Amino acid sequence: MEVAAFADGLEAWLSDPPASFRNACEVIPTFGGRVAAMQGLMADLFAAGWGRYGWPEAAGGLGGSILHRAVLWEALARHGLPGMELFEHLEVLAPTLVELGPPAFVAEVFPRFLSGEEVWSQGFSEPGAGSDLAALRTRADAVEGGWVVNGRKIWTSWSKYATWCLLLARTGTPDSRHRGITAMIVDLRAPGVEVSPIVQANGTDELAEVAFTDVFVPADRLVGELDGGWAVAMHILSSERGTYGWFRHGFLYRQLLDHATLGDETTDVALGNVLVDLAAVSAVGLAGVRSHEAGIPLGPRATFAKLLLCAAEQSAMDWLHSVEPDLAVGVQDGETTVLRQHYLFSRIVTVYGGSQQMQLETIAKQLLRLP
């Protein structure tokens, strides 16, 4: 289906959406409640076909490109959906999984991701290897029929709710750094996996620490090449830093629209600054989506999208804080609770996916060629 026809059909569907869409648009104070609501919506989007466009037929999709997905999430935000919740990983992990993952396994499990039946997490950071990803120590040792994984990951988004984890493990020597890392798919239900949710300052449990003790991973679960995990990680980060800005920006606009009447002339300048920041994210995000659709890697240029999104996210929540004092102190009604969660989360956006300092260093060294 052509993108224009897809957009028209989706608009017609959203003019009289199923109950799952209305449920997902409600104010739901708990993260687990929002997860359940989004799973219901994903099931209906899958059944109606809208959630399958933009993904190859071999992986359970209906064909098309990232432009179909860009249209889908923009329309959902415009019609009132407040966020993607844990299905952000459809635009972070899934492009890499579909392109570089084992084809037979992806064909089996990916439709369950699209339909909301199963969720994925990302096992990158470790207690002693956060920003310095090449220093990771979780090991995968070859055994008959596969690998045995031992180690510990932290800040693994959505692992409490996930079935599968796309894990980076060391398969080379301890000093091999980025040259001895392999990406593999681990079943979080397997013996030896222990998931410990981390309750954040904003009260949500979307992050977790995951321990792996003699966890067996079948040989057909590698993503990319053996010892080629660094390239897989860069592929994922290209989506997380580059194209994700487009998928996030619509929900930031949604927050502004939902609370625009709270402002007055004293906050107009701040609101104008937010809109300028968001316009930059929209432009750069769309350029990234079109580049991805054309098969042109963003490479280090993705850092611009990441930096702009961080600025927009924080300025939007700062404006909201200025017009809604109860965000900081006040009655803990459902809406205030959710807004407070979003505000506190906005404080960490300059850390995940590579810190702001790392992004600036990338621009300095790889784009400006500074010493």
Short mmCIF file of C-alpha atoms in Angstrom, two decimals:
data_model
loop_
_atom_site.label_atom_id
_atom_site.label_comp_id
_atom_site.label_asym_id
_atom_site.label_seq_id
_atom_site.Cartn_x
_atom_site.Cartn_y
_atom_site.Cartn_z
CA MET A 1 0.00 0.00 0.00
CA GLU A 2 1.33 3.41 -0.92
CA VAL A 3 2.08 5.76 1.97
CA ALA A 4 -0.66 8.24 1.03
CA ALA A 5 -3.30 5.52 0.85
CA PHE A 6 -2.03 4.10 4.12
CA ALA A 7 -2.36 7.51 5.80
CA ASP A 8 -5.91 7.99 4.49
CA GLY A 9 -7.00 4.53 5.59
CA LEU A 10 -5.47 4.99 9.03
CA GLU A 11 -7.26 8.31 9.49
CA ALA A 12 -10.56 6.64 8.66
CA TRP A 13 -9.84 3.87 11.17
CA LEU A 14 -8.95 6.39 13.87
CA SER A 15 -12.16 8.32 13.29
CA ASP A 16 -13.96 5.46 15.05
CA PRO A 17 -11.18 3.60 16.89
CA PRO A 18 -11.57 0.42 18.95
CA ALA A 19 -11.93 0.51 22.73
CA SER A 20 -8.24 -0.40 23.08
CA PHE A 21 -7.23 2.94 21.58
CA ARG A 22 -9.50 4.88 23.91
CA ASN A 23 -8.16 2.87 26.86
CA ALA A 24 -4.55 3.66 25.92
CA CYS A 25 -5.42 7.37 25.76
CA GLU A 26 -6.70 7.39 29.33
CA VAL A 27 -4.64 8.71 32.24
CA ILE A 28 -3.10 5.56 33.77
CA PRO A 29 -0.88 6.31 36.80
CA THR A 30 0.98 2.99 36.93
CA PHE A 31 3.56 1.97 34.37
CA GLY A 32 2.28 -1.61 34.40
CA GLY A 33 -1.22 -0.36 33.62
CA ARG A 34 0.08 1.63 30.65
CA VAL A 35 1.97 -1.42 29.43
CA ALA A 36 -1.20 -3.52 29.49
CA ALA A 37 -3.19 -0.82 27.70
CA MET A 38 -0.55 -0.52 24.97
CA GLN A 39 -0.45 -4.27 24.50
CA GLY A 40 -4.18 -4.21 23.86
CA LEU A 41 -3.80 -1.42 21.31
CA MET A 42 -0.89 -3.16 19.56
CA ALA A 43 -3.03 -6.30 19.22
CA ASP A 44 -5.78 -4.33 17.46
CA LEU A 45 -3.31 -2.44 15.24
CA PHE A 46 -1.81 -5.78 14.23
CA ALA A 47 -5.18 -7.41 13.55
CA ALA A 48 -6.28 -4.45 11.42
CA GLY A 49 -2.97 -4.48 9.55
CA TRP A 50 -1.83 -0.96 10.44
CA GLY A 51 0.87 -2.21 12.81
CA ARG A 52 2.29 -4.59 10.20
CA TYR A 53 3.00 -2.05 7.46
CA GLY A 54 6.56 -0.80 7.31
CA TRP A 55 8.00 -4.24 8.06
CA PRO A 56 9.05 -6.94 5.55
CA GLU A 57 6.69 -9.80 4.81
CA ALA A 58 9.42 -12.31 5.74
CA ALA A 59 9.23 -10.98 9.31
CA GLY A 60 5.45 -11.02 9.51
CA GLY A 61 4.86 -7.54 8.14
CA LEU A 62 2.93 -6.33 5.12
CA GLY A 63 5.77 -4.57 3.32
CA GLY A 64 6.37 -0.88 2.95
CA SER A 65 9.04 1.21 4.65
CA ILE A 66 9.85 3.24 7.71
CA LEU A 67 7.66 5.99 6.22
CA HIS A 68 4.58 3.86 6.96
CA ARG A 69 5.69 3.56 10.60
CA ALA A 70 6.40 7.29 10.75
CA VAL A 71 2.86 8.00 9.58
CA LEU A 72 1.38 5.48 12.04
CA TRP A 73 2.91 6.89 15.21
CA GLU A 74 2.42 10.51 14.20
CA ALA A 75 -1.29 9.84 13.61
CA LEU A 76 -1.69 7.97 16.90
CA ALA A 77 -0.12 10.89 18.80
CA ARG A 78 -2.23 13.44 16.96
CA HIS A 79 -5.42 11.55 17.83
CA GLY A 80 -4.58 11.51 21.54
CA LEU A 81 -2.22 8.63 22.36
CA PRO A 82 0.16 9.95 25.07
CA GLY A 83 3.21 7.77 24.28
CA MET A 84 4.72 4.59 22.88
CA GLU A 85 5.66 3.22 26.30
CA LEU A 86 7.75 0.06 25.94
CA PHE A 87 6.99 -0.23 22.23
CA GLU A 88 9.65 2.42 21.66
CA HIS A 89 11.83 -0.63 21.05
CA LEU A 90 9.98 -1.19 17.79
CA GLU A 91 11.93 1.82 16.53
CA VAL A 92 15.14 1.15 18.48
CA LEU A 93 15.80 -2.60 18.44
CA ALA A 94 13.44 -3.93 15.79
CA PRO A 95 15.09 -2.42 12.66
CA THR A 96 18.38 -4.11 13.63
CA LEU A 97 16.66 -7.34 14.63
CA VAL A 98 14.87 -7.59 11.29
CA GLU A 99 17.93 -6.71 9.21
CA LEU A 100 20.67 -8.59 11.07
CA GLY A 101 18.86 -11.20 13.17
CA PRO A 102 18.59 -14.93 12.33
CA PRO A 103 15.86 -15.00 9.63
CA ALA A 104 13.99 -18.15 10.76
CA PHE A 105 13.91 -17.06 14.39
CA VAL A 106 12.86 -13.51 13.51
CA ALA A 107 10.05 -14.85 11.31
CA GLU A 108 8.82 -16.88 14.27
CA VAL A 109 8.94 -14.30 17.06
CA PHE A 110 8.72 -10.88 15.43
CA PRO A 111 4.96 -11.02 14.74
CA ARG A 112 4.44 -11.51 18.48
CA PHE A 113 6.41 -8.29 19.06
CA LEU A 114 4.30 -6.38 16.54
CA SER A 115 1.07 -7.68 18.08
CA GLY A 116 2.07 -6.73 21.62
CA GLU A 117 2.09 -10.33 22.80
CA GLU A 118 5.81 -10.24 23.60
CA VAL A 119 8.16 -7.41 24.53
CA TRP A 120 11.92 -6.99 24.04
CA SER A 121 14.62 -5.44 26.20
CA GLN A 122 18.15 -4.29 25.44
CA GLY A 123 21.11 -5.61 27.45
CA PHE A 124 23.96 -3.14 26.92
CA SER A 125 25.06 -1.30 30.08
CA GLU A 126 26.71 -3.03 33.02
CA PRO A 127 27.53 -1.91 36.58
CA GLY A 128 31.14 -1.31 35.49
CA ALA A 129 30.54 -0.47 31.82
CA GLY A 130 27.97 2.22 31.19
CA SER A 131 29.22 4.91 28.87
CA ASP A 132 32.33 2.80 28.13
CA LEU A 133 30.41 0.02 26.40
CA ALA A 134 33.60 -1.59 25.03
CA ALA A 135 34.58 -2.44 28.62
CA LEU A 136 31.65 -4.80 29.17
CA ARG A 137 32.45 -8.03 31.04
CA THR A 138 29.39 -10.25 30.60
CA ARG A 139 30.79 -13.37 28.89
CA ALA A 140 29.41 -15.86 26.40
CA ASP A 141 31.48 -19.03 26.17
CA ALA A 142 31.01 -21.50 23.33
CA VAL A 143 29.56 -24.91 24.26
CA GLU A 144 28.02 -27.70 22.22
CA GLY A 145 24.97 -26.31 20.45
CA GLY A 146 25.40 -22.72 21.50
CA TRP A 147 26.70 -20.45 24.24
CA VAL A 148 26.66 -20.13 28.01
CA VAL A 149 26.26 -16.59 29.32
CA ASN A 150 27.44 -15.29 32.68
CA GLY A 151 27.35 -11.69 33.83
CA ARG A 152 25.16 -8.82 34.85
CA LYS A 153 23.39 -6.00 33.02
CA ILE A 154 21.85 -2.86 34.46
CA TRP A 155 19.43 -0.15 33.29
CA THR A 156 17.92 -2.73 30.92
CA SER A 157 14.74 -0.98 29.84
CA TRP A 158 11.50 -2.96 30.24
CA SER A 159 13.14 -6.24 31.26
CA LYS A 160 10.46 -6.78 33.94
CA TYR A 161 7.90 -6.97 31.13
CA ALA A 162 10.08 -8.49 28.40
CA THR A 163 10.30 -12.00 27.01
CA TRP A 164 13.51 -11.53 25.01
CA CYS A 165 16.69 -9.52 25.51
CA LEU A 166 19.06 -8.44 22.74
CA LEU A 167 22.29 -8.87 24.67
CA LEU A 168 25.87 -7.78 24.11
CA ALA A 169 28.37 -10.28 25.55
CA ARG A 170 32.13 -10.72 25.34
CA THR A 171 33.17 -13.64 23.16
CA GLY A 172 36.77 -12.50 22.73
CA THR A 173 39.61 -12.06 25.18
CA PRO A 174 39.14 -9.74 28.18
CA ASP A 175 41.26 -7.06 26.50
CA SER A 176 39.63 -7.35 23.07
CA ARG A 177 37.44 -4.30 23.77
CA HIS A 178 34.94 -3.63 20.95
CA ARG A 179 36.51 -6.26 18.67
CA GLY A 180 35.46 -9.20 20.90
CA ILE A 181 31.76 -8.49 21.49
CA THR A 182 28.86 -10.49 20.05
CA ALA A 183 25.13 -9.67 19.99
CA MET A 184 22.75 -12.49 20.82
CA ILE A 185 19.12 -13.07 21.72
CA VAL A 186 18.47 -14.38 25.24
CA ASP A 187 15.19 -15.80 26.49
CA LEU A 188 14.52 -14.04 29.79
CA ARG A 189 12.44 -17.03 30.88
CA ALA A 190 15.47 -19.34 30.65
CA PRO A 191 16.97 -20.99 33.76
CA GLY A 192 19.68 -18.82 35.31
CA VAL A 193 18.10 -15.46 34.40
CA GLU A 194 17.17 -13.22 37.33
CA VAL A 195 15.39 -9.93 36.63
CA SER A 196 15.37 -7.35 39.45
CA PRO A 197 13.23 -4.29 38.62
CA ILE A 198 14.64 -0.89 39.58
CA VAL A 199 12.13 1.62 40.93
CA GLN A 200 13.25 5.01 39.65
CA ALA A 201 12.92 8.40 41.31
CA ASN A 202 9.76 8.97 39.27
CA GLY A 203 8.16 5.84 40.74
CA THR A 204 8.16 3.67 37.62
CA ASP A 205 9.83 0.28 37.23
CA GLU A 206 10.67 0.39 33.55
CA LEU A 207 14.37 -0.31 34.24
CA ALA A 208 15.90 -3.44 35.72
CA GLU A 209 19.10 -5.20 36.65
CA VAL A 210 19.44 -8.62 35.01
CA ALA A 211 21.80 -11.37 36.19
CA PHE A 212 22.81 -14.26 33.92
CA THR A 213 24.16 -17.41 35.60
CA ASP A 214 25.11 -20.25 33.22
CA VAL A 215 22.32 -19.25 30.83
CA PHE A 216 22.26 -21.37 27.68
CA VAL A 217 21.72 -19.55 24.38
CA PRO A 218 21.18 -21.70 21.26
CA ALA A 219 23.65 -21.25 18.41
CA ASP A 220 20.99 -19.82 16.08
CA ARG A 221 20.38 -16.76 18.24
CA LEU A 222 23.29 -14.58 17.12
CA VAL A 223 22.52 -11.16 15.65
CA GLY A 224 25.12 -10.18 13.10
CA GLU A 225 28.50 -11.89 13.01
CA LEU A 226 30.50 -13.57 15.76
CA ASP A 227 32.61 -10.84 17.41
CA GLY A 228 30.63 -8.35 15.32
CA GLY A 229 28.50 -7.03 18.17
CA TRP A 230 29.98 -3.54 18.02
CA ALA A 231 28.57 -3.06 14.52
CA VAL A 232 25.19 -4.32 15.75
CA ALA A 233 25.29 -1.86 18.66
CA MET A 234 26.08 1.03 16.30
CA HIS A 235 23.19 -0.06 14.06
CA ILE A 236 20.84 0.05 17.05
CA LEU A 237 22.17 3.39 18.25
CA SER A 238 21.69 4.85 14.78
CA SER A 239 17.97 4.25 15.27
CA GLU A 240 17.90 5.27 18.94
CA ARG A 241 19.79 8.49 18.28
CA GLY A 242 18.81 9.25 14.71
CA THR A 243 15.32 8.25 13.58
CA TYR A 244 13.73 7.91 17.02
CA GLY A 245 13.43 11.70 17.27
CA TRP A 246 10.62 11.60 14.71
CA PHE A 247 8.71 8.93 16.62
CA ARG A 248 9.06 10.82 19.91
CA HIS A 249 8.33 14.37 18.74
CA GLY A 250 4.62 13.78 18.12
CA PHE A 251 4.07 12.80 21.74
CA LEU A 252 5.84 15.92 22.99
CA TYR A 253 3.49 18.00 20.83
CA ARG A 254 0.65 15.97 22.34
CA GLN A 255 1.69 16.99 25.86
CA LEU A 256 1.82 20.65 24.88
CA LEU A 257 -1.61 20.51 23.23
CA ASP A 258 -3.16 18.77 26.21
CA HIS A 259 -1.95 21.51 28.58
CA ALA A 260 -1.76 24.61 26.37
CA THR A 261 -4.68 26.32 28.17
CA LEU A 262 -2.67 26.36 31.41
CA GLY A 263 -0.24 28.95 30.08
CA ASP A 264 -0.59 32.73 29.93
CA GLU A 265 1.33 35.69 28.52
CA THR A 266 4.08 35.30 31.12
CA THR A 267 5.01 31.87 29.76
CA ASP A 268 4.56 32.60 26.05
CA VAL A 269 8.28 33.08 25.40
CA ALA A 270 9.11 29.75 27.06
CA LEU A 271 6.40 28.02 25.04
CA GLY A 272 7.73 29.62 21.86
CA ASN A 273 11.19 28.29 22.64
CA VAL A 274 9.76 24.81 23.10
CA LEU A 275 8.02 24.99 19.74
CA VAL A 276 11.25 26.08 18.06
CA ASP A 277 13.07 23.17 19.68
CA LEU A 278 10.38 20.76 18.53
CA ALA A 279 10.41 22.17 15.01
CA ALA A 280 14.12 21.37 14.86
CA VAL A 281 13.47 17.81 16.07
CA SER A 282 10.70 17.40 13.48
CA ALA A 283 12.91 18.56 10.64
CA VAL A 284 15.99 16.55 11.61
CA GLY A 285 13.90 13.52 12.56
CA LEU A 286 12.09 13.48 9.23
CA ALA A 287 15.40 13.85 7.39
CA GLY A 288 16.68 10.84 9.33
CA VAL A 289 13.59 8.81 8.46
CA ARG A 290 13.96 9.65 4.76
CA SER A 291 17.66 8.81 4.89
CA HIS A 292 16.84 5.46 6.50
CA GLU A 293 14.15 4.80 3.89
CA ALA A 294 16.72 5.44 1.15
CA GLY A 295 19.21 3.05 2.76
CA ILE A 296 21.70 5.81 3.60
CA PRO A 297 23.31 5.31 7.04
CA LEU A 298 23.19 8.31 9.32
CA GLY A 299 26.45 7.44 11.05
CA PRO A 300 27.71 10.16 13.40
CA ARG A 301 25.10 12.60 12.03
CA ALA A 302 22.59 10.81 14.28
CA THR A 303 24.11 12.66 17.22
CA PHE A 304 22.47 15.91 16.09
CA ALA A 305 19.02 14.34 16.31
CA LYS A 306 19.79 12.97 19.77
CA LEU A 307 21.01 16.33 21.10
CA LEU A 308 18.05 18.23 19.64
CA LEU A 309 15.57 15.74 21.07
CA CYS A 310 17.14 16.02 24.53
CA ALA A 311 16.84 19.80 24.41
CA ALA A 312 13.22 19.67 23.26
CA GLU A 313 12.24 17.05 25.83
CA GLN A 314 13.65 19.06 28.70
CA SER A 315 12.39 22.44 27.52
CA ALA A 316 8.89 21.01 27.01
CA MET A 317 8.80 19.60 30.53
CA ASP A 318 10.31 22.78 31.99
CA TRP A 319 7.50 24.78 30.39
CA LEU A 320 4.93 22.34 31.72
CA HIS A 321 6.46 22.63 35.18
CA SER A 322 6.21 26.42 35.00
CA VAL A 323 2.47 26.36 34.21
CA GLU A 324 1.56 23.42 36.47
CA PRO A 325 3.07 24.01 39.94
CA ASP A 326 1.47 20.86 41.33
CA LEU A 327 3.92 18.94 39.19
CA ALA A 328 6.49 19.46 41.95
CA VAL A 329 4.27 19.45 45.02
CA GLY A 330 0.59 18.90 45.38
CA VAL A 331 -2.18 16.41 45.31
CA GLN A 332 -1.18 13.04 43.86
CA ASP A 333 -4.12 12.63 41.50
CA GLY A 334 -3.64 10.39 38.48
CA GLU A 335 -2.80 13.11 35.95
CA THR A 336 -0.32 14.84 38.25
CA THR A 337 1.35 11.51 38.99
CA VAL A 338 1.86 10.77 35.30
CA LEU A 339 3.12 14.27 34.51
CA ARG A 340 5.53 14.09 37.42
CA GLN A 341 6.84 10.79 36.08
CA HIS A 342 7.42 12.36 32.67
CA TYR A 343 9.09 15.44 34.15
CA LEU A 344 11.52 13.43 36.26
CA PHE A 345 12.28 11.13 33.35
CA SER A 346 13.17 14.16 31.22
CA ARG A 347 16.08 14.84 33.57
CA ILE A 348 17.88 11.68 32.40
CA VAL A 349 17.40 11.96 28.63
CA THR A 350 20.91 13.37 28.29
CA VAL A 351 22.32 10.10 29.65
CA TYR A 352 20.61 7.13 28.00
CA GLY A 353 21.64 6.08 24.49
CA GLY A 354 25.02 7.72 25.05
CA SER A 355 25.55 10.73 27.29
CA GLN A 356 25.37 14.29 25.98
CA GLN A 357 29.10 14.63 26.52
CA MET A 358 29.72 11.58 24.33
CA GLN A 359 27.48 13.01 21.61
CA LEU A 360 29.42 16.26 21.61
CA GLU A 361 32.70 14.35 21.49
CA THR A 362 31.42 12.39 18.50
CA ILE A 363 30.62 15.62 16.66
CA ALA A 364 34.00 17.11 17.56
CA LYS A 365 36.08 14.10 16.50
CA GLN A 366 34.13 12.42 13.70
CA LEU A 367 32.45 15.39 12.01
CA LEU A 368 34.58 18.43 12.80
CA ARG A 369 37.84 16.40 12.94
CA LEU A 370 39.05 18.29 15.97
CA PRO A 371 42.07 16.89 17.86
#
